Coordinates of C-alpha atoms in Angstrom, one line a residue:
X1 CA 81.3 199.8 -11.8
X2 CA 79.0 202.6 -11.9
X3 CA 81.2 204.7 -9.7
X4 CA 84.4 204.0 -11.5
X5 CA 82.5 205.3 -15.2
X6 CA 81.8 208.3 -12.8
X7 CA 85.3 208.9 -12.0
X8 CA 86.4 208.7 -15.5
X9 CA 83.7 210.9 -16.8
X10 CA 84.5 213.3 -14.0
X11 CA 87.8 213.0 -15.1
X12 CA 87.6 213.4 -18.9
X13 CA 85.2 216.7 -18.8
X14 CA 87.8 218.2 -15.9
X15 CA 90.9 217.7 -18.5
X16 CA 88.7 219.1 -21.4
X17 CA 88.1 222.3 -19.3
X18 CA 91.7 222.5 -18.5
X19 CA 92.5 222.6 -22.5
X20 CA 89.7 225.2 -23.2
X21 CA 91.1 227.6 -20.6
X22 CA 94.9 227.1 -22.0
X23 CA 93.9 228.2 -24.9
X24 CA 91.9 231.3 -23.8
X25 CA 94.7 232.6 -21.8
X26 CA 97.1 231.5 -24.7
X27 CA 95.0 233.9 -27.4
X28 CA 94.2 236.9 -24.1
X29 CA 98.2 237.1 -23.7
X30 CA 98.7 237.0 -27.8
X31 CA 96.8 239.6 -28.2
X32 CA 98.4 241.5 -25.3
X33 CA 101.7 240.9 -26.9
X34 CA 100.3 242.4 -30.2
X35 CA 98.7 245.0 -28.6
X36 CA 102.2 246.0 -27.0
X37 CA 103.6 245.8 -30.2
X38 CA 101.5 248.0 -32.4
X39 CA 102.0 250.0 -29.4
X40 CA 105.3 250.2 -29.4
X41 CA 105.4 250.5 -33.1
X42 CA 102.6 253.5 -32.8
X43 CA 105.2 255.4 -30.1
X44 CA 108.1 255.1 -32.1
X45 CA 106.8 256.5 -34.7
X46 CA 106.0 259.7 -33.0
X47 CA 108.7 262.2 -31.0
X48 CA 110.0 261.4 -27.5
X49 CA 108.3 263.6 -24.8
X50 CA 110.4 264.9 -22.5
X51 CA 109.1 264.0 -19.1
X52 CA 109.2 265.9 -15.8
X53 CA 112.6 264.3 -14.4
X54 CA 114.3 265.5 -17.7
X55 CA 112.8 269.3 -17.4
X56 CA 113.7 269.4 -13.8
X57 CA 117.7 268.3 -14.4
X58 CA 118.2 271.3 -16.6
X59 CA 116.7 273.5 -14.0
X60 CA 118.1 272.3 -10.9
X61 CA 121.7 274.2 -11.4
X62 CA 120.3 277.8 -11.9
X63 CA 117.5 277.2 -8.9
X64 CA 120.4 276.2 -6.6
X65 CA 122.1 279.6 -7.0
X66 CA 120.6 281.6 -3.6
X67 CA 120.6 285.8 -4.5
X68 CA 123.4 285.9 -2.3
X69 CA 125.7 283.8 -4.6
X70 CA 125.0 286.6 -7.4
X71 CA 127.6 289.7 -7.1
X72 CA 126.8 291.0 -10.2
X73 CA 123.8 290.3 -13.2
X74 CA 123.6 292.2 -16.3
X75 CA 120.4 291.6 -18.8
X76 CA 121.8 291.9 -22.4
X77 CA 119.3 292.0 -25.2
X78 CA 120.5 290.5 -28.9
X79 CA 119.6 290.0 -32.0
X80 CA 121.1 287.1 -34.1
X81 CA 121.4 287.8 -37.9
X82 CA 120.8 284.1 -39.7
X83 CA 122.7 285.4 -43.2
X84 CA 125.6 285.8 -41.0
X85 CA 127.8 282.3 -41.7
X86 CA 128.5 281.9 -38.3
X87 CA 124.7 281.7 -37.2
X88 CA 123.4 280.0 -40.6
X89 CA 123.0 276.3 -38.5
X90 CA 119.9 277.7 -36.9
X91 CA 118.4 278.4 -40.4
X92 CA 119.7 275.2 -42.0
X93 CA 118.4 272.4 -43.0
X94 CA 115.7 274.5 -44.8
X95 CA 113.3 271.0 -45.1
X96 CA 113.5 268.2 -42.3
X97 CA 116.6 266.4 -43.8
X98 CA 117.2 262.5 -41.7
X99 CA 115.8 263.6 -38.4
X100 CA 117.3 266.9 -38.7
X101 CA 114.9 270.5 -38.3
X102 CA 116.0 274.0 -38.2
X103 CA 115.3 275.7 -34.9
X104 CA 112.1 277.6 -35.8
X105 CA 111.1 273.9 -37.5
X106 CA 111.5 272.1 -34.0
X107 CA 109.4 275.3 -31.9
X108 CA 106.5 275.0 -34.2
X109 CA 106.4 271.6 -34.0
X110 CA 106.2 271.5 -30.3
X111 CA 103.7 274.4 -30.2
X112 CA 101.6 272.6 -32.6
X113 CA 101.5 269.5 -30.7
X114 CA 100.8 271.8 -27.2
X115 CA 104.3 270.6 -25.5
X116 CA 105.7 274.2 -25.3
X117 CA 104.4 277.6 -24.3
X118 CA 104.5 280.7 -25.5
X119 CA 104.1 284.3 -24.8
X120 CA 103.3 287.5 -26.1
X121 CA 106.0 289.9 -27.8
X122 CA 105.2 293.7 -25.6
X123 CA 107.6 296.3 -27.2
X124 CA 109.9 297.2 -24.5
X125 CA 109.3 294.5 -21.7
X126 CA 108.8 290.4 -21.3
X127 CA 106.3 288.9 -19.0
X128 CA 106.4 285.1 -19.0
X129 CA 103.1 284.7 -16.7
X130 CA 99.7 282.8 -17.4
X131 CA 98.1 286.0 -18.3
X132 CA 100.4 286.6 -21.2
X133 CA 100.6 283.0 -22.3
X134 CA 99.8 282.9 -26.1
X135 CA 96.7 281.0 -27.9
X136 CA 98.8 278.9 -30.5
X137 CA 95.8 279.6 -32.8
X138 CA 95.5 283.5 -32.8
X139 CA 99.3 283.2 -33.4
X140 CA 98.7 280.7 -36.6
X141 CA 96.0 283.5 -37.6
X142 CA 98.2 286.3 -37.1
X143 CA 100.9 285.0 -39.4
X144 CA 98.6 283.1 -41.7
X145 CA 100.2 279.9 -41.3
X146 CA 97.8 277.0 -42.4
X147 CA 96.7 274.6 -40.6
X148 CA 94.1 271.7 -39.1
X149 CA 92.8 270.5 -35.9
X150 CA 94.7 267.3 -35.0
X151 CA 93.1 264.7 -33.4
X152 CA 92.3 264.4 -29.9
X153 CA 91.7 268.4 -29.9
X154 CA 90.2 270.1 -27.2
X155 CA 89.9 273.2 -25.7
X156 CA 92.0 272.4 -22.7
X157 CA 95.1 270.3 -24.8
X158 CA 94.6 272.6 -28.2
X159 CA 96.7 270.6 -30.8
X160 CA 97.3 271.3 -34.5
X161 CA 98.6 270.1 -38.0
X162 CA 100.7 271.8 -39.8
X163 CA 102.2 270.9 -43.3
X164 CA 106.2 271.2 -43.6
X165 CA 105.1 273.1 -46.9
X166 CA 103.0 275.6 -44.8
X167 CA 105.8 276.7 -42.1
X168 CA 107.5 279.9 -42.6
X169 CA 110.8 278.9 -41.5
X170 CA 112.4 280.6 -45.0
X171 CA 110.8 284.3 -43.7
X172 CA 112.1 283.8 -40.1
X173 CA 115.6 285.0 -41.0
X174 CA 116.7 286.4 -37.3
X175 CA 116.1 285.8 -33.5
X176 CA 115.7 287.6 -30.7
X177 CA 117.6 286.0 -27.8
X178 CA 117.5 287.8 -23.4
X179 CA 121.1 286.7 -22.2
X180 CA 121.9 286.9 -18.3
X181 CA 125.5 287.8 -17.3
X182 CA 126.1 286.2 -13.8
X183 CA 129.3 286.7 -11.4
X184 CA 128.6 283.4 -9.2
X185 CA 130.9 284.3 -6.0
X186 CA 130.4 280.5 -5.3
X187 CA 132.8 279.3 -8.2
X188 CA 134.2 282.7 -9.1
X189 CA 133.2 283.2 -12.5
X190 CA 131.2 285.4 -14.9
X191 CA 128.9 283.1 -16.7
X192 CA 126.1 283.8 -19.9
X193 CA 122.7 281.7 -19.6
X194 CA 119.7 282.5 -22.3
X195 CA 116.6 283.2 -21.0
X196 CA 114.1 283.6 -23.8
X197 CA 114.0 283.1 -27.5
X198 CA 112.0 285.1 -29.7
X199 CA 111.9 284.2 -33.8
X200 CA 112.0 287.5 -35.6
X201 CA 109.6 287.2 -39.3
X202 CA 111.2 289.1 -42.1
X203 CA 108.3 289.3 -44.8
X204 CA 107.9 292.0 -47.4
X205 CA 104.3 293.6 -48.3
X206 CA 101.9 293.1 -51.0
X207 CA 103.9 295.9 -53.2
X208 CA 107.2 294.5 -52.6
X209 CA 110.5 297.0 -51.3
X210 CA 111.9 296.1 -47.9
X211 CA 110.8 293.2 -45.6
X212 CA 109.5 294.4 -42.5
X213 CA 110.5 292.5 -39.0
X214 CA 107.8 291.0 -36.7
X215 CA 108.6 289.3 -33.5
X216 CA 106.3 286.9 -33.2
X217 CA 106.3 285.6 -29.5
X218 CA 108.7 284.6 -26.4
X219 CA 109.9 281.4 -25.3
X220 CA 111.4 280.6 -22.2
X221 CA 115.0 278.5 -22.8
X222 CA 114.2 276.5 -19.8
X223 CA 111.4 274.8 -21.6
X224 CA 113.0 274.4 -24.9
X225 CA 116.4 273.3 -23.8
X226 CA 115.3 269.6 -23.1
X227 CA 114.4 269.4 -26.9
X228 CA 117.6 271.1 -27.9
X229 CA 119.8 268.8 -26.3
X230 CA 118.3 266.0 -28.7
X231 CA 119.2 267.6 -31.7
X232 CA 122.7 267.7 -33.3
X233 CA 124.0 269.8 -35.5
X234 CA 127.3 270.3 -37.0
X235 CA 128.6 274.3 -37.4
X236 CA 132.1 273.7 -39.8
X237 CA 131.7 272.9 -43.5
X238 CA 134.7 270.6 -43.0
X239 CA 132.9 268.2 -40.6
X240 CA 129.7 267.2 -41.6
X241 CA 129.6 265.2 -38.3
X242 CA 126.8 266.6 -36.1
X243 CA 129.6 267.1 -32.9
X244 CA 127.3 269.6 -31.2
X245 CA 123.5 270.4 -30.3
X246 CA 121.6 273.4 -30.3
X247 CA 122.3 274.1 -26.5
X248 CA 125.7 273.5 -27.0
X249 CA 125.2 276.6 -29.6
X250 CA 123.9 278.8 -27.6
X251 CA 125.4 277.8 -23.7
X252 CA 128.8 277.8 -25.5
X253 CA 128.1 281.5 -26.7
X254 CA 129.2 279.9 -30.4
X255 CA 126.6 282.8 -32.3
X256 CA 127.2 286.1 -33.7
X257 CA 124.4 288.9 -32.4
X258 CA 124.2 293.0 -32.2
X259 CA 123.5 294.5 -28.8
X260 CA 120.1 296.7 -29.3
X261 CA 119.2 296.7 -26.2
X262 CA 120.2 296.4 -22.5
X263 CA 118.4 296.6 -19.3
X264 CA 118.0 299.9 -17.9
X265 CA 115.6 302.2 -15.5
X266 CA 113.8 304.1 -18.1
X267 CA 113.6 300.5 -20.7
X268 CA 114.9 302.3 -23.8
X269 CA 116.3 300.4 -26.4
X270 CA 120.4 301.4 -27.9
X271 CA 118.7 303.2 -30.5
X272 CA 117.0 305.3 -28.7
X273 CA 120.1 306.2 -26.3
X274 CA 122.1 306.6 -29.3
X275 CA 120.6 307.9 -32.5
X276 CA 124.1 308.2 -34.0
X277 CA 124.7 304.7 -35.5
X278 CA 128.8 305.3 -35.2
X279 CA 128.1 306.1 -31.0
X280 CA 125.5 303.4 -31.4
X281 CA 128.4 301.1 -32.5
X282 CA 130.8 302.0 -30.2
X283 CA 128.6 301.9 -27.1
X284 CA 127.6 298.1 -28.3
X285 CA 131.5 297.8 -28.5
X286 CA 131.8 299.2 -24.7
X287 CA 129.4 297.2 -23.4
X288 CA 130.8 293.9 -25.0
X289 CA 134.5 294.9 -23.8
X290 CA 133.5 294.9 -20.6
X291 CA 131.7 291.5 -20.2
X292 CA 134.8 290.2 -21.7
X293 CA 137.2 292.0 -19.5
X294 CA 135.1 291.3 -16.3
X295 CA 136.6 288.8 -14.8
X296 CA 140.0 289.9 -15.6
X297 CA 139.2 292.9 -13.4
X298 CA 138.3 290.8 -10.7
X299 CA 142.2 289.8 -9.8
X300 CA 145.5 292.2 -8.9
X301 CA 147.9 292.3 -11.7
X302 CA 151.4 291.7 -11.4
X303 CA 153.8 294.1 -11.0
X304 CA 154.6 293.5 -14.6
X305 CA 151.7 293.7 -16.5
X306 CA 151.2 297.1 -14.7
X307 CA 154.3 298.5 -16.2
X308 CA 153.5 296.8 -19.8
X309 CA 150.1 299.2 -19.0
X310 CA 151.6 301.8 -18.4
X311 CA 154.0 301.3 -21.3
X312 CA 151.5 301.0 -23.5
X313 CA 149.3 304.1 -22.7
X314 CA 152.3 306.2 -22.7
X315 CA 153.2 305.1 -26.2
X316 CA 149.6 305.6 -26.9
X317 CA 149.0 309.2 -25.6
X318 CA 152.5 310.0 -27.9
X319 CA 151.1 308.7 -30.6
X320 CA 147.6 310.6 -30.0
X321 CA 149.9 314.0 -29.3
X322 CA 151.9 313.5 -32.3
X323 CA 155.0 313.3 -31.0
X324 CA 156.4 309.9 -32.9
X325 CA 159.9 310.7 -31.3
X326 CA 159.8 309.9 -27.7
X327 CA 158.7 306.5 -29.5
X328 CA 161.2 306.7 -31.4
X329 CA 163.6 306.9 -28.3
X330 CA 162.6 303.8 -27.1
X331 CA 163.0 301.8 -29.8
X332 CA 166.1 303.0 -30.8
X333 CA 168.4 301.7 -28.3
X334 CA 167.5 298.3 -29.0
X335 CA 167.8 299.1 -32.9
X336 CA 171.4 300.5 -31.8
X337 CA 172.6 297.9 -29.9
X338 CA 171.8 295.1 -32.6
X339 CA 173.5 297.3 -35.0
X340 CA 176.6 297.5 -33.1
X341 CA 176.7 294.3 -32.5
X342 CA 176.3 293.6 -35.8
X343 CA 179.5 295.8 -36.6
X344 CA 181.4 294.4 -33.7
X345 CA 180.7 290.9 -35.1
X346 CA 181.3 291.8 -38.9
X347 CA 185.0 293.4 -37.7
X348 CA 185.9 290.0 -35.7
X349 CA 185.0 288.1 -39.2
X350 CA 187.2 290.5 -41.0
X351 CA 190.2 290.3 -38.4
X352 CA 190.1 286.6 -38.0
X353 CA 189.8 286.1 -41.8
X354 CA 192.6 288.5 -42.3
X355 CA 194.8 287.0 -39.8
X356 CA 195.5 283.6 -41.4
X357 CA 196.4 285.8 -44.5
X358 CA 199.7 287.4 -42.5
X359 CA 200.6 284.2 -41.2
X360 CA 201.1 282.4 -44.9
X361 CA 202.6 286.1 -46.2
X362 CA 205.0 285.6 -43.5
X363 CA 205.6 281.8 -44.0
X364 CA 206.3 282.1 -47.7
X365 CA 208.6 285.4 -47.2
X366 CA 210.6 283.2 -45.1
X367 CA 212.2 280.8 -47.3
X368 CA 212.8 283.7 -50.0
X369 CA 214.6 285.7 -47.2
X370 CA 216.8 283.1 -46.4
X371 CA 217.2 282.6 -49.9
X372 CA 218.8 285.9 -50.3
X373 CA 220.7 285.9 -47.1
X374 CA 222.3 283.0 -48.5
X375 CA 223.4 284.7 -51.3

């Protein structure tokens, strides 16, 4: 008997220690779930980091082009005028509007939070190295943009606060933007890629009169793009329909910019080249013409577009020598033979038409002739 009470004892305590450590693991993986949750909750909260995989997909197609695939490369300095309608999505919304930031909004952002690097403006070159890197707080002091140490700061992951009241993005009214023209011999084309981006700062002195521009550092396109393909935007007034992102924008050449500068041995700038803004205007027009016209270069015309050519500068070196009557001369024949044809046509109305006429003259004469011969 005494070994059977043992048994159920043994038995009792062992089924009571069984329910004691249900319910611990029960509570441990409730509050692993919460855990996940507020986690989860906490992440969505913030922006999506763009990981390593991301950054190196928007890289891999302009590493995979070997030197000898590039024919031809021409560095192309711009500026882009935000007043100008075409160019006014990169300045609108003016406030963070449902998820939506202008693009000087969405750089500071990621400065702030130490996700994007940036690098210092030198007049007249661009060195995106470590030793030019930028300290995001001697830029904030620069501009005197206010702001607060975030938490988790350190000297090695710097990251800062910054109110949407506190961000200049009304006085950044223009960009600077390093565009690379490429002839890829491996598909045959002439394409545009942006390098860098630099946000321009238009703010007037203490006594008022004109704003005065200051670039205020570089970024490299490659690091931003990933963060631009995230965020729409919509460019027509008629579609309020965000159908296309910033890279779209600028990889689709969709902006508006002045040429001041191209790449050259002695790294002067169009205005120093051309201090005459009407030759100023025209080079900028030269140098455009040709990066449009390049690839049409690149193939044999026909037989007859070269004689449309060579029509055309021949009606064009008449006009510039003032002699309007060899031009005259070719266009008359044609004016000529549609106004003889014209004649020719208007005489066959008037014969046909006059025709039936003599018929019914002599049909009714008849009777009245016989009429008399009868008499």
């Amino acid at each position: 008997m005494k070994i059977i009470r043992y048994t159920i004892t043994a038995c009792i305590v062992a089924a009571i220690a069984l329910s004691i450590t249900a319910q611990d693991n029960n509570t441990s993986s409730a509050g692993s779930v919460s855990r996940r949750t507020d986690r989860n909750s906490r992440n969505a909260d913030q922006p999506s980091a763009i990981t390593e995989r991301m950054q190196g997909f928007y890289e891999a197609s302009d590493d995979a082009l070997s030197e000898g695939d590039i024919q031809y490369l021409r560095v192309i300095y711009r500026q882009i005028d935000l007043e100008n309608d075409t160019n006014a999505c990169l300045y609108f919304p003016e406030e963070p509007i449902e998820g939506q930031e202008n693009l000087f909004r969405i750089i500071m952002r990621l400065m702030a939070d130490n996700q994007l690097k940036a690098y210092e403006y030198l007049d007249g070159r661009e060195v995106f190295t470590e030793q030019y890197q930028l300290k995001v707080r001697d830029m904030l002091d620069r501009f005197h943009v206010i702001y607060q140490e975030a938490r988790g700061y350190s000297e090695k992951n710097p990251r800062f606060v910054i109110e949407e009241a506190d961000v200049p993005s009304n006085e950044v009214l223009s960009y600077y933007v390093i565009e690379e023209w490429r002839y890829d011999t491996r598909y045959n084309r002439l394409k545009m890629s942006i390098q860098a981006i630099c946000p321009v700062l238009h703010r007037a002195g203490d006594f008022g009169g004109d704003a005065i521009r200051y670039p205020m550092f570089w970024v490299k396109y490659s690091d931003l793009r990933p963060y631009l393909t995230t965020q729409g935007i919509f460019v027509d007034d008629s579609n309020n329909l965000p159908t296309y992102t910033y890279d779209d924008f600028f990889n689709l050449n969709m902006y508006t910019g002045e040429i001041y500068k191209t790449r050259n041995l002695r790294n002067r700038s169009m205005s120093q080249i051309y201090p005459d803004p009407d030759d100023r205007r025209r080079a900028c027009d030269s140098i455009q013409a040709s990066l449009d016209s390049f690839e049409q270069r690149l193939w044999t015309p026909t037989r007859e577009e070269l004689q449309a050519r060579a029509e055309a500068q021949a009606q064009a070196e008449a006009l510039a020598n003032g002699d309007s009557t060899s031009v005259q001369q070719q266009k008359q024949p044609a004016r000529s033979t549609r106004s003889s044809s014209r004649r020719n046509n208007s005489r066959r109305e008037n014969t046909q038409q006059q025709r039936p006429s003599n018929n019914n003259s002599s049909a009714s004469s008849a009777p009245t002739r016989s009429v008399r011969r009868r008499r």
